[in-house]
Structures are given as C-alpha cells and as structure tokens.
XYZ file of N, CA, C and O in Angstrom:
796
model
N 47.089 99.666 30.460
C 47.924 98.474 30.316
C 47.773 97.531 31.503
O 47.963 96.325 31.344
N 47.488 97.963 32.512
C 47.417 97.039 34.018
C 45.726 96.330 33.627
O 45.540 95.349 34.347
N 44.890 96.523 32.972
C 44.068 96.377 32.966
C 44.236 94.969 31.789
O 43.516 93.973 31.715
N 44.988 95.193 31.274
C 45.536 94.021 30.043
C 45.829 92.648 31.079
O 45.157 91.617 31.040
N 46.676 92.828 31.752
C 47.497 91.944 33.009
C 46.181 91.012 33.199
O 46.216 89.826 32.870
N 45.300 91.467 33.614
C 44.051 90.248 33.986
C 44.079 89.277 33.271
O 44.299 88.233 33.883
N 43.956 89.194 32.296
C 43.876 88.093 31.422
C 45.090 87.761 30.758
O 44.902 86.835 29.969
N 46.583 88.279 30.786
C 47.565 87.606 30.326
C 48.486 86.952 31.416
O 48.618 87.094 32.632
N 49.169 86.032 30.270
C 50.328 85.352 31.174
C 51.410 85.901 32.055
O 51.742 85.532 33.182
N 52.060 87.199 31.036
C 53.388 87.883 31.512
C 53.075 89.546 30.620
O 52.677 89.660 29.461
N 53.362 90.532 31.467
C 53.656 91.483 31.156
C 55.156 91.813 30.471
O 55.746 90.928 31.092
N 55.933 92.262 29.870
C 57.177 92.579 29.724
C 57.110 93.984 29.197
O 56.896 94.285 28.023
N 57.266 94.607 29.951
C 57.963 96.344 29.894
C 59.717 96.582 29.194
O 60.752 95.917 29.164
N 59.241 97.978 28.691
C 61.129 98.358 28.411
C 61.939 98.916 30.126
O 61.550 99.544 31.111
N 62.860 98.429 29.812
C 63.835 98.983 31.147
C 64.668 100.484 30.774
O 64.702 101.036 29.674
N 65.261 100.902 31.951
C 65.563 101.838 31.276
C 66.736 102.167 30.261
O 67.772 101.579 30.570
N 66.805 102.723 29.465
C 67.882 103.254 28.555
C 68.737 104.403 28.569
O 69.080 104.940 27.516
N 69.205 104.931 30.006
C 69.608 106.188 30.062
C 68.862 107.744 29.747
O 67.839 107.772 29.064
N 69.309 108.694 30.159
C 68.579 110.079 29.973
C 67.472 110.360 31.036
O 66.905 109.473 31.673
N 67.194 111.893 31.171
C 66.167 111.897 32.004
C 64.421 110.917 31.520
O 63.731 110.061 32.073
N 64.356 111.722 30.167
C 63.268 110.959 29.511
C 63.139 109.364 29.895
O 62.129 109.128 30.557
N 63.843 108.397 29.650
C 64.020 107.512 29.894
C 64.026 106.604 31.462
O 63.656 105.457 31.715
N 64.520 107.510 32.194
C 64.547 107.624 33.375
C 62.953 107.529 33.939
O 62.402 106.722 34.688
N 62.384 108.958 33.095
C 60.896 108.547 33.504
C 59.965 107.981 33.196
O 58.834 108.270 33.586
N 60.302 106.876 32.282
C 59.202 106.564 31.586
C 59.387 104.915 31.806
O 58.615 104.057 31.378
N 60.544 104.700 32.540
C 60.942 103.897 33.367
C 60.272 103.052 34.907
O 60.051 101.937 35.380
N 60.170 104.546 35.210
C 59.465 104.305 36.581
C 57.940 104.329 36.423
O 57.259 103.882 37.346
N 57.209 104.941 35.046
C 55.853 104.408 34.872
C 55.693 102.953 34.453
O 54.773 102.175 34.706
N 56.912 102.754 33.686
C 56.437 101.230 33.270
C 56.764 100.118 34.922
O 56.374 98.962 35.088
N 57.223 100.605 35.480
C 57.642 99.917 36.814
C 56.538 100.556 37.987
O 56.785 100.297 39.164
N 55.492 101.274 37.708
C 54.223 101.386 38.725
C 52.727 100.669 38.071
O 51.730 100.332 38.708
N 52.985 100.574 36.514
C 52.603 99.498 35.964
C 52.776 97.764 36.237
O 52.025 96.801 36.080
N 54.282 97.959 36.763
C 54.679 95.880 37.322
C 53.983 95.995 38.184
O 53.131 95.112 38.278
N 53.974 97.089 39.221
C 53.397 96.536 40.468
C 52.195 96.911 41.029
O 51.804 96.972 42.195
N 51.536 97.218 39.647
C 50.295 96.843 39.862
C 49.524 95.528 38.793
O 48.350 95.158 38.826
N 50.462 95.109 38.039
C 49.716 94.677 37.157
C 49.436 92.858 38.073
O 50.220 92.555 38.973
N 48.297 91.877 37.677
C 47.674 91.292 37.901
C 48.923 90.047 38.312
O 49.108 89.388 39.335
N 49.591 90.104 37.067
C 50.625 89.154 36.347
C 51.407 89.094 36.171
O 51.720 89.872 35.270
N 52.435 88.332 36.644
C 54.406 88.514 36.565
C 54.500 89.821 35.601
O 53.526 90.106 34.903
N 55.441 90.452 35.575
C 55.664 91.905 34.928
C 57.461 91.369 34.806
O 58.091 90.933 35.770
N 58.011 91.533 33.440
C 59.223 91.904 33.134
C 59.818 92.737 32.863
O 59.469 93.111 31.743
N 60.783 93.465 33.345
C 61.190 94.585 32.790
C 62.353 94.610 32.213
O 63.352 94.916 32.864
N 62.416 94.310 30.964
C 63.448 94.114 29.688
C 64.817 94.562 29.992
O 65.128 95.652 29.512
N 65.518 94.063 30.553
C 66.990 94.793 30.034
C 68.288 93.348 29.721
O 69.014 92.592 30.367
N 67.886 93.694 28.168
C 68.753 92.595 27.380
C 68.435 93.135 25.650
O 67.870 94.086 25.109
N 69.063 92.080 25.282
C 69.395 92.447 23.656
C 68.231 91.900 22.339
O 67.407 91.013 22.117
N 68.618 92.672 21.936
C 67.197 92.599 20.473
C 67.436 91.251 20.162
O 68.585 90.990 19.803
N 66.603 90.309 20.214
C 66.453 89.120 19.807
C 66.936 87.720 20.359
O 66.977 86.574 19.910
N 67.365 88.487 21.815
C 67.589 87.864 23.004
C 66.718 86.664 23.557
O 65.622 86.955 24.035
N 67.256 84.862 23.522
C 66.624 83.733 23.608
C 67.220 83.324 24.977
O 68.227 83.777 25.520
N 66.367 82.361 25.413
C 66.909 82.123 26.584
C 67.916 81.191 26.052
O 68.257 81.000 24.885
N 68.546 80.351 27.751
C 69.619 79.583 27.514
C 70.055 78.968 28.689
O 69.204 78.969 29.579
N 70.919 78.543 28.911
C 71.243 77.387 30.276
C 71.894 78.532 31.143
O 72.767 77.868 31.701
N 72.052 79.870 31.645
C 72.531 80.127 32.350
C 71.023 80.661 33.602
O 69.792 80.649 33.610
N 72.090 81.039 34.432
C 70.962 80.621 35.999
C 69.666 81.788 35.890
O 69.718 82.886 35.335
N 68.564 81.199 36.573
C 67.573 82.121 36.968
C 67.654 82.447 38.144
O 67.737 81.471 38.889
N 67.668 83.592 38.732
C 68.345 83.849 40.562
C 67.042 84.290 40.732
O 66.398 84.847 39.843
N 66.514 83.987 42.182
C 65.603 84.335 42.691
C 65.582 84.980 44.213
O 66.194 84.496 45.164
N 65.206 85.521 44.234
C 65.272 86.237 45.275
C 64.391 85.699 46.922
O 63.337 85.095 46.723
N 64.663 85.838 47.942
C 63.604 84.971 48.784
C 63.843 85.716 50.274
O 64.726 85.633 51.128
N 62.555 86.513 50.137
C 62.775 87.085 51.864
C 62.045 86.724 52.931
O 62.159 87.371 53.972
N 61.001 85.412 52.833
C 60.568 84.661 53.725
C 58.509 85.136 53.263
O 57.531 84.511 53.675
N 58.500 86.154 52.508
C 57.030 86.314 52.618
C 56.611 85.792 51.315
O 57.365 85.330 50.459
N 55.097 85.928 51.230
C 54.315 84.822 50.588
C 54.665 85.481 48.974
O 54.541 84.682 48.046
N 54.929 86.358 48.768
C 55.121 86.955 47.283
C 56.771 86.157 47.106
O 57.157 85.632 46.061
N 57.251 86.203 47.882
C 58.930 85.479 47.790
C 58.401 84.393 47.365
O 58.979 83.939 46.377
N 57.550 83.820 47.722
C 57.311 81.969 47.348
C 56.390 82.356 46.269
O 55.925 81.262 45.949
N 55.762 83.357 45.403
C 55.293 83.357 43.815
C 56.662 83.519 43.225
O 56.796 83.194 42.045
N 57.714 83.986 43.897
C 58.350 84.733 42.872
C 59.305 83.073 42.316
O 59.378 82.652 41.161
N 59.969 82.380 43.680
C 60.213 81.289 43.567
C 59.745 80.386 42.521
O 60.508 80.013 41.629
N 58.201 79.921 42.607
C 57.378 78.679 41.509
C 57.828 79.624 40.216
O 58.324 79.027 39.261
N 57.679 81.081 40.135
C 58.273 81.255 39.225
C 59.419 80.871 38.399
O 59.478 80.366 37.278
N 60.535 81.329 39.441
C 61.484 80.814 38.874
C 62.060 79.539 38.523
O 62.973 79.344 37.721
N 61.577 78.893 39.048
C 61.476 77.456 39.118
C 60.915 76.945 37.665
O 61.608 76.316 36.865
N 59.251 77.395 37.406
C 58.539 77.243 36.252
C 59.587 77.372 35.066
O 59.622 76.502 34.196
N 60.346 78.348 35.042
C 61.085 79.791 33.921
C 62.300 78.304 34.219
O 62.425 77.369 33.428
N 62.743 78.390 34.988
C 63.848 77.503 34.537
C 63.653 75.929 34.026
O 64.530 75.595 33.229
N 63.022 75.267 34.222
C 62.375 73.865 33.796
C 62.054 74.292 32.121
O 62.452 73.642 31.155
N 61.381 75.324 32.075
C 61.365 75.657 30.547
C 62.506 75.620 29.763
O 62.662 74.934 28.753
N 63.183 76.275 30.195
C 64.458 76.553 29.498
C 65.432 75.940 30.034
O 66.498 76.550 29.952
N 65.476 74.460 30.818
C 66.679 73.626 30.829
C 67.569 74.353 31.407
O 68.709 74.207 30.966
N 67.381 75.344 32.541
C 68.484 76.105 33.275
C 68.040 75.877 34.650
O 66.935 75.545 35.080
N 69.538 76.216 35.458
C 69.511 76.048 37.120
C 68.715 77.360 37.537
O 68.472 78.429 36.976
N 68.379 76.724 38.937
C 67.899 77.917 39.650
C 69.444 78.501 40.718
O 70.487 77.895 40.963
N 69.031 79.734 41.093
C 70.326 80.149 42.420
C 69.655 80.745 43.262
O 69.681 81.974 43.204
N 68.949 80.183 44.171
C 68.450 81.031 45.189
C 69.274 82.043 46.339
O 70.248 81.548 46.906
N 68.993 83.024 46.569
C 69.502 83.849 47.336
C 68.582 84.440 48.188
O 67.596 85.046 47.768
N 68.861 84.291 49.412
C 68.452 84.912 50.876
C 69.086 86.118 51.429
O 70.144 85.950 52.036
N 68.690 87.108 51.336
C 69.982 88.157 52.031
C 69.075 88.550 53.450
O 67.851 88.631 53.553
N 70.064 88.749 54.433
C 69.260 89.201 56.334
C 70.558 90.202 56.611
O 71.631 90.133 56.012
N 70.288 90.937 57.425
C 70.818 92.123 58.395
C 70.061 92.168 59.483
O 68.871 91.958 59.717
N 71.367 92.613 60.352
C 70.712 92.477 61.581
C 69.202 94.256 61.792
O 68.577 94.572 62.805
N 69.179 94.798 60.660
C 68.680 95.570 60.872
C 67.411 95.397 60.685
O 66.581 95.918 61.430
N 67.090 94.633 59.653
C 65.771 93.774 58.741
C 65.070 92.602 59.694
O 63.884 92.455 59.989
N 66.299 91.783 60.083
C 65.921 90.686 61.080
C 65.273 91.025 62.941
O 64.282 90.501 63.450
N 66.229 92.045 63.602
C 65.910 92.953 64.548
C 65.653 93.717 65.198
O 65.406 93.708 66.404
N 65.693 94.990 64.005
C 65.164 95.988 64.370
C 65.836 97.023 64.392
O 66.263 97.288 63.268
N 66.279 98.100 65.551
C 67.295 99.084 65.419
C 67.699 98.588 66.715
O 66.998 98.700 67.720
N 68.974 97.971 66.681
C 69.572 97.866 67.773
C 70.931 98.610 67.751
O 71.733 98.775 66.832
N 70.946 99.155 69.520
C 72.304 100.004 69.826
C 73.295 99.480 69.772
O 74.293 99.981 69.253
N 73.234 98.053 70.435
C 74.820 97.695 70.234
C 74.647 96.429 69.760
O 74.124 95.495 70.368
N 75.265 96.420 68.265
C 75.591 95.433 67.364
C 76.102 93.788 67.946
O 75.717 92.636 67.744
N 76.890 94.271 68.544
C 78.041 93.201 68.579
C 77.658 92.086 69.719
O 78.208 91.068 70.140
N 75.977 93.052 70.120
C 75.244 91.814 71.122
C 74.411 90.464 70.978
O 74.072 89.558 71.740
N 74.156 90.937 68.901
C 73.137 89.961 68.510
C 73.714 88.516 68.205
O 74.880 88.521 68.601
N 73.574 87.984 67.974
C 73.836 86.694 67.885
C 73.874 86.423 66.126
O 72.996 85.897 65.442
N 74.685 86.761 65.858
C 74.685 86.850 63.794
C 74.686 85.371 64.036
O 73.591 85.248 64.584
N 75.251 84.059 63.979
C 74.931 83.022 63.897
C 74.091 82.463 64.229
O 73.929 81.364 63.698
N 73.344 82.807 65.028
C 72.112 82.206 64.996
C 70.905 82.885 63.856
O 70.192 82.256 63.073
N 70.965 84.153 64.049
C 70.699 84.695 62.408
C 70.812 84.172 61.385
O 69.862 83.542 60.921
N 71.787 84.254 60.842
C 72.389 83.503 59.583
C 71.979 81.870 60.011
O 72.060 81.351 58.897
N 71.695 81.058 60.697
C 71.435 80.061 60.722
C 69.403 79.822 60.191
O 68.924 79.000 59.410
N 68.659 80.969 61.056
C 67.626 81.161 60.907
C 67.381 81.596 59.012
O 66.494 81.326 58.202
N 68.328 82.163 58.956
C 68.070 82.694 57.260
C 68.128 81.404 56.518
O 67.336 81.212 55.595
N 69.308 80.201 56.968
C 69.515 79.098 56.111
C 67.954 78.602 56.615
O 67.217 78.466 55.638
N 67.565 78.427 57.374
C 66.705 77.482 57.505
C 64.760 77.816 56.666
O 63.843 77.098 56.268
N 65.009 79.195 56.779
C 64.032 79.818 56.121
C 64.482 80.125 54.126
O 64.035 80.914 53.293
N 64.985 79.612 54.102
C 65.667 79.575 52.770
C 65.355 78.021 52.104
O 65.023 77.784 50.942
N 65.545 77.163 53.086
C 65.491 75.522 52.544
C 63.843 75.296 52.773
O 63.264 74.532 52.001
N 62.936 76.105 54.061
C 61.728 76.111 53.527
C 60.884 76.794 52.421
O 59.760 76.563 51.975
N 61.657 77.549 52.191
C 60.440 78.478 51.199
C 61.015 77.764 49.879
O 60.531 78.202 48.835
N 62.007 76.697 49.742
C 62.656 75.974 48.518
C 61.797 74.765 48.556
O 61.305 74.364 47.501
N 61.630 74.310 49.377
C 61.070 72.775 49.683
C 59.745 72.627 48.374
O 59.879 71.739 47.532
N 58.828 73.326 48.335
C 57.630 73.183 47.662
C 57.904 73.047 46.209
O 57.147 72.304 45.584
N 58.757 73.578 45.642
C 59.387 74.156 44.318
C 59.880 72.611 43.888
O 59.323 71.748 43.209
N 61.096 72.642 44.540
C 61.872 71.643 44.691
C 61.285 69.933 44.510
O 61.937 69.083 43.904
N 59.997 69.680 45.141
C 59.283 68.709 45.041
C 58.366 69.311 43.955
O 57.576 68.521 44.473
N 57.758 69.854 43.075
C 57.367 69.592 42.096
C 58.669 70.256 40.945
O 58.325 69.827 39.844
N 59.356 70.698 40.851
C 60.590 70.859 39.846
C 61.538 70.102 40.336
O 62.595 70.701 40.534
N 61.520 68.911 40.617
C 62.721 68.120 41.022
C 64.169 67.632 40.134
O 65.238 67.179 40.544
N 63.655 67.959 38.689
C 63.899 68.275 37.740
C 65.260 69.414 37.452
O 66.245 69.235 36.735
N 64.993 70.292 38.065
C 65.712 71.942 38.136
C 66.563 71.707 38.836
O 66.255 71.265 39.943
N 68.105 71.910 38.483
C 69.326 71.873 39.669
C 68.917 73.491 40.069
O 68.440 74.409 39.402
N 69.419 73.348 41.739
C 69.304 74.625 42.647
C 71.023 74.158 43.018
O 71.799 73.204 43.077
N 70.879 75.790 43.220
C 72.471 76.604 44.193
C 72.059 77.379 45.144
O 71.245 78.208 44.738
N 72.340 77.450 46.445
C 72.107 78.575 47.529
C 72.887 79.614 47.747
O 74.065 79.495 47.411
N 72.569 80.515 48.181
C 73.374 81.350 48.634
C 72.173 82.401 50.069
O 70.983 82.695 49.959
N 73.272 82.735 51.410
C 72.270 82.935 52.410
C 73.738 84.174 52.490
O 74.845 83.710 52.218
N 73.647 85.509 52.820
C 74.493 86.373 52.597
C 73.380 87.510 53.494
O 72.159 87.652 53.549
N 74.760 88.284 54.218
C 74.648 89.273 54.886
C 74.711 90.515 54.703
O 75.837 91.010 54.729
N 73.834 91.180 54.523
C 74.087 92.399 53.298
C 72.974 93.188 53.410
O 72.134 93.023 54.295
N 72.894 94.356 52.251
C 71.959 95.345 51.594
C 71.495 94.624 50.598
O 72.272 94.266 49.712
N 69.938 94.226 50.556
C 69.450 93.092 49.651
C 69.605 93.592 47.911
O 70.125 92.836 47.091
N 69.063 94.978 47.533
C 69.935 95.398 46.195
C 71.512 94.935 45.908
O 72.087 94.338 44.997
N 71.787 95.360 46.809
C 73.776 95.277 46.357
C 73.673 93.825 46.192
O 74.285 93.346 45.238
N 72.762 92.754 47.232
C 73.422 91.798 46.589
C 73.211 90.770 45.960
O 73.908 89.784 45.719
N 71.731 91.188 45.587
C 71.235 90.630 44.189
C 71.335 91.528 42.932
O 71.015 90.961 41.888
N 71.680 92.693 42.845
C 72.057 92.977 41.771
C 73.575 92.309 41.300
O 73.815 91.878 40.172
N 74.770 92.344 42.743
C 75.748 91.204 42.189
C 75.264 89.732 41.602
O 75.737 89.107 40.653
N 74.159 89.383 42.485
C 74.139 87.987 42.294
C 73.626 87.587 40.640
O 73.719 86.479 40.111
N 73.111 88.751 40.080
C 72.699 88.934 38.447
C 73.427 88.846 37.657
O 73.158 88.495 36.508
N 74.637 89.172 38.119
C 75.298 89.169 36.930
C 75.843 87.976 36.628
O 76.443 87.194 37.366
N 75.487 87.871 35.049
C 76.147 86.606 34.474
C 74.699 85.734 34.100
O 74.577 85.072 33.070
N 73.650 85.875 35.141
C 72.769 85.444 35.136
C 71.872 85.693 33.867
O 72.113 86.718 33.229
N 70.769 84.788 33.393
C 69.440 85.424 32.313
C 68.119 86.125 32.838
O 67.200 86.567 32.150
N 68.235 86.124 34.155
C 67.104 86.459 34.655
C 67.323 86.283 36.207
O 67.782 85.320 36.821
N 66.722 87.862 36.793
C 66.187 87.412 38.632
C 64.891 87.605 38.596
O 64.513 88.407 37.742
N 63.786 86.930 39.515
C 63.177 86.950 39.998
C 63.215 87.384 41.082
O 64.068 87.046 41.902
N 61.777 88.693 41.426
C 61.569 88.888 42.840
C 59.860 89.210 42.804
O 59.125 89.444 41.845
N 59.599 89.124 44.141
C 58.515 89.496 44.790
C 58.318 91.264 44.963
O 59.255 92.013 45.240
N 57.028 91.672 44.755
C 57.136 92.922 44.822
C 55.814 93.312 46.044
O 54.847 92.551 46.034
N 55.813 94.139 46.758
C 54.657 94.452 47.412
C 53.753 95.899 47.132
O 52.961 96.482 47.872
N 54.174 96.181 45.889
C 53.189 97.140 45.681
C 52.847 98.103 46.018
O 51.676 98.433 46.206
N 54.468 99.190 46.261
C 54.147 99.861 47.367
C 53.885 101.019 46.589
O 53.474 101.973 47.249
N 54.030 101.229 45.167
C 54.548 102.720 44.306
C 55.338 103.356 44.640
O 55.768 103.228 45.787
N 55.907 104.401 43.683
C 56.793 105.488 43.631
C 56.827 105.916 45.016
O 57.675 105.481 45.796
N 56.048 106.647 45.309
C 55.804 107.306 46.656
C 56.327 106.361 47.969
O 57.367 106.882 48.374
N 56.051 105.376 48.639
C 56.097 104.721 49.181
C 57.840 103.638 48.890
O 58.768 103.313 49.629
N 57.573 103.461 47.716
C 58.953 103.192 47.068
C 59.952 103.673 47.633
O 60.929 102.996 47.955
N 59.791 105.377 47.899
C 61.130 106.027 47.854
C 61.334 105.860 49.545
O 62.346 105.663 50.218
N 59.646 106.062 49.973
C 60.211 106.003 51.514
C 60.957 104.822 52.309
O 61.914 104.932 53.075
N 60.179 103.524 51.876
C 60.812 101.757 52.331
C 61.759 101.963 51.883
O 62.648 102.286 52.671
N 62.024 101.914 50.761
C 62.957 101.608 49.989
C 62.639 99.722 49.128
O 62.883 98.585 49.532
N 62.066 100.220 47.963
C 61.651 98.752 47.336
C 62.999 98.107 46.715
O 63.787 98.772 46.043
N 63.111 97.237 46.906
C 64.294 96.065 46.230
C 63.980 96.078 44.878
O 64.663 96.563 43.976
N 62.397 95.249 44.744
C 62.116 95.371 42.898
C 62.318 96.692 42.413
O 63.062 96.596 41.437
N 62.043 97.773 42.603
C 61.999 99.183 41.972
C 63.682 99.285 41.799
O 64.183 99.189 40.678
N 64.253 99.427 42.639
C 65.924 99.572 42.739
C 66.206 98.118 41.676
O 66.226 98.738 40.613
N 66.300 97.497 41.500
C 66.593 96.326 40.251
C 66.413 96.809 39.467
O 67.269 97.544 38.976
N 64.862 96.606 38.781
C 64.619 97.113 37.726
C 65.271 98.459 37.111
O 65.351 98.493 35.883
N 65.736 99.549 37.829
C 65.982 100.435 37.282
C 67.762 100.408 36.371
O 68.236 100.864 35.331
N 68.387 99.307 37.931
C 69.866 98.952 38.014
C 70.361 97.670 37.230
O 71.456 97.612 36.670
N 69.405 96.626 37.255
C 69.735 95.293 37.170
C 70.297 95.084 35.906
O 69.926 95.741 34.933
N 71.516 93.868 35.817
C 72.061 94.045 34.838
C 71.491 92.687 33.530
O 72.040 92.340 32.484
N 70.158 92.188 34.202
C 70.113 91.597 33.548
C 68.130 91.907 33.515
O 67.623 92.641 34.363
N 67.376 91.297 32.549
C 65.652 91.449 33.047
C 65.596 90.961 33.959
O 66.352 90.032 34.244
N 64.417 91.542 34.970
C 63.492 91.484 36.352
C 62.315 91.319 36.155
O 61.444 92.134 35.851
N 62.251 89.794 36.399
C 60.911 89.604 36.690
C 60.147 89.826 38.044
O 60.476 89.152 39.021
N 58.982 90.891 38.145
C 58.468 91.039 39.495
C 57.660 90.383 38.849
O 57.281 90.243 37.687
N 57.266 89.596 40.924
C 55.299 88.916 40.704
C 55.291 89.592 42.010
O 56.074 89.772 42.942
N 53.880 89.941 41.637
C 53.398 91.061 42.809
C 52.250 90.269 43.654
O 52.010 90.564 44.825
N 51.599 89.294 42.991
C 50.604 88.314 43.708
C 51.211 86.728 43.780
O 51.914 86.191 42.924
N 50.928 86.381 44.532
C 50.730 84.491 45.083
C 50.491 84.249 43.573
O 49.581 84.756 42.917
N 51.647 83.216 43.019
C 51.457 82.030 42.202
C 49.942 81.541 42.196
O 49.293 81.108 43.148
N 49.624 81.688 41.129
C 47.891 81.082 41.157
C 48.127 79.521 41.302
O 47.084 78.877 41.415
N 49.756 78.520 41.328
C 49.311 77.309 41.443
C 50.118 76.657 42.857
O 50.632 75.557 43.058
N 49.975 77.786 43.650
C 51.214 77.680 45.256
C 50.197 76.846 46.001
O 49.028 77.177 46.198
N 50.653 75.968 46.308
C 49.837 75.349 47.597
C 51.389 74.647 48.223
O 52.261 73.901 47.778
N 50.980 75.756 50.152
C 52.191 75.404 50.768
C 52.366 74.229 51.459
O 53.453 73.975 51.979
C-alpha cells in the first residue's frame, strides 16, 4: 500500500475501532501514514461523512513538515469554505531542555518566541490562502493533550509526522501516532514537504 502513495493524492486509512484486533491493525495502518509518499488520513468519522464549515486545526511545531502540514491545511480548508485554527504548543522541556530549576526560565519570553514562530510558519499560507479565515492559539502544555482538545468540535487536524515507526514511536513519543490512535476527529499526517512550499 505505501508503494500506491507515489502516485496518489491522499492516502485514507481506517482508525481505530476498539478491541485488541483493532488496536493492531491500527498501528499497521499508521506505520503505513508514515511512510507513505502522500498526506495519509486516518478515518475517524461517520459513514458518509462530507465536509463542512467547521475548523481544520493544524498543528505547528516550527519544523519543515509543520509547514507541509500547514499548506495543507490551508489547501483542505479553501476547498471546503472552512477556517483554519492554528495551534502552537511549547514547554519549557521541548523549548530547553532538562532544566533543574523551573522557575528560572523566562516562560514569557518563551511563550513570546512560540507567538512569533507561529505568525512565521503562518505567513506563507496566509499570502497565498488569503481567502481562509485563521484563529491562533500558542498554549503551554503536552502537545497530544492539547491538540487532541483542540479537535474537538473540529472536521479535521492536521499534523506533520517524522517517521519515526512503532519502535521509535514508543521511545520519542510521536504526537501523530498518539492522535491517530485518540483523536476525536480524522488525522491528517504529511510526512514530507508540500510539493508546492516555497518559503
């Protein structure tokens, strides 16, 4: 099936449906997204399910798969006459490292750095979908917890995936893998650069 991806537009996989079975057949179709060539969806919505004006959330952690996942969402919403909601999530653990004492870092200037890396990786989108109303959101957190909140209600998140597999998956800890399995709405991963990104 990854071998299909070369030459198509969008992959769309089943998500999971409860049970162990399910469970595993889950996480093959999700080592399939992240390898496949081409945005990969992983279905979790209703039989005969159309789009509609509610938001596409995208996810944005400053690297170059964050800005495919973006034109994505961007693309996906201009189609379907819906807003985008971008979301940035930083910790001081992600942003600095392992530091001993917390209460030394400078979270506002953090959180200032997140806004500002948030309005760039929007800028490109934004000038060719000028079209697309955007909403921000720049939040301090565990990036699952808070884009799986930020889903709900939503038709769709977008994220960037890096391809790490199962194995590797479990050790980082992947954001797309944890969605897809949780998310309450479909996940679109893009695992490569937008073939039409120029930054």
């Amino acid at each position: 099936m990854t071998a299909a991806s070369i030459d198509s537009r969008m992959l769309v996989l089943p998500g999971s449906g409860g049970g162990a079975l399910a469970a595993f057949l889950a996480s093959s179709y999700l080592d399939i997204a992240e390898r496949s060539v081409c945005p990969a969806v992983i279905w979790h919505g209703r039989a005969g399910q159309v789009p509609d004006r509610r938001a596409v959330v995208v996810g944005i952690d400053g690297s170059e798969l964050s800005d495919a996942a973006v034109l994505g969402a961007f693309e996906l919403a201009q189609l379907w006459q819906a807003p985008v909601h971008a979301v940035r999530v930083w910790s001081v653990h992600h942003e600095v490292g392992d530091v001993t004492v917390e209460y030394l870092v400078d979270r506002d200037a953090l959180a200032r750095d997140a806004h500002r890396l948030l309005e760039q990786r929007l800028s490109f989108a934004r000038r060719r979908f000028p079209e697309v109303p955007t909403t921000e959101a720049v939040v301090e957190g565990a990036p699952v917890h808070v884009l799986r909140a930020s889903a709900e209600g939503a038709q769709l998140i977008v994220v960037g995936s890096h391809g790490r597999g199962r194995i590797a998956g479990a050790l980082y800890g992947s954001v797309s893998r944890a969605l897809a399995h949780h998310c309450p709405c479909p996940v679109l991963i893009c695992r490569t650069p937008h073939r039409d990104h120029r930054p």
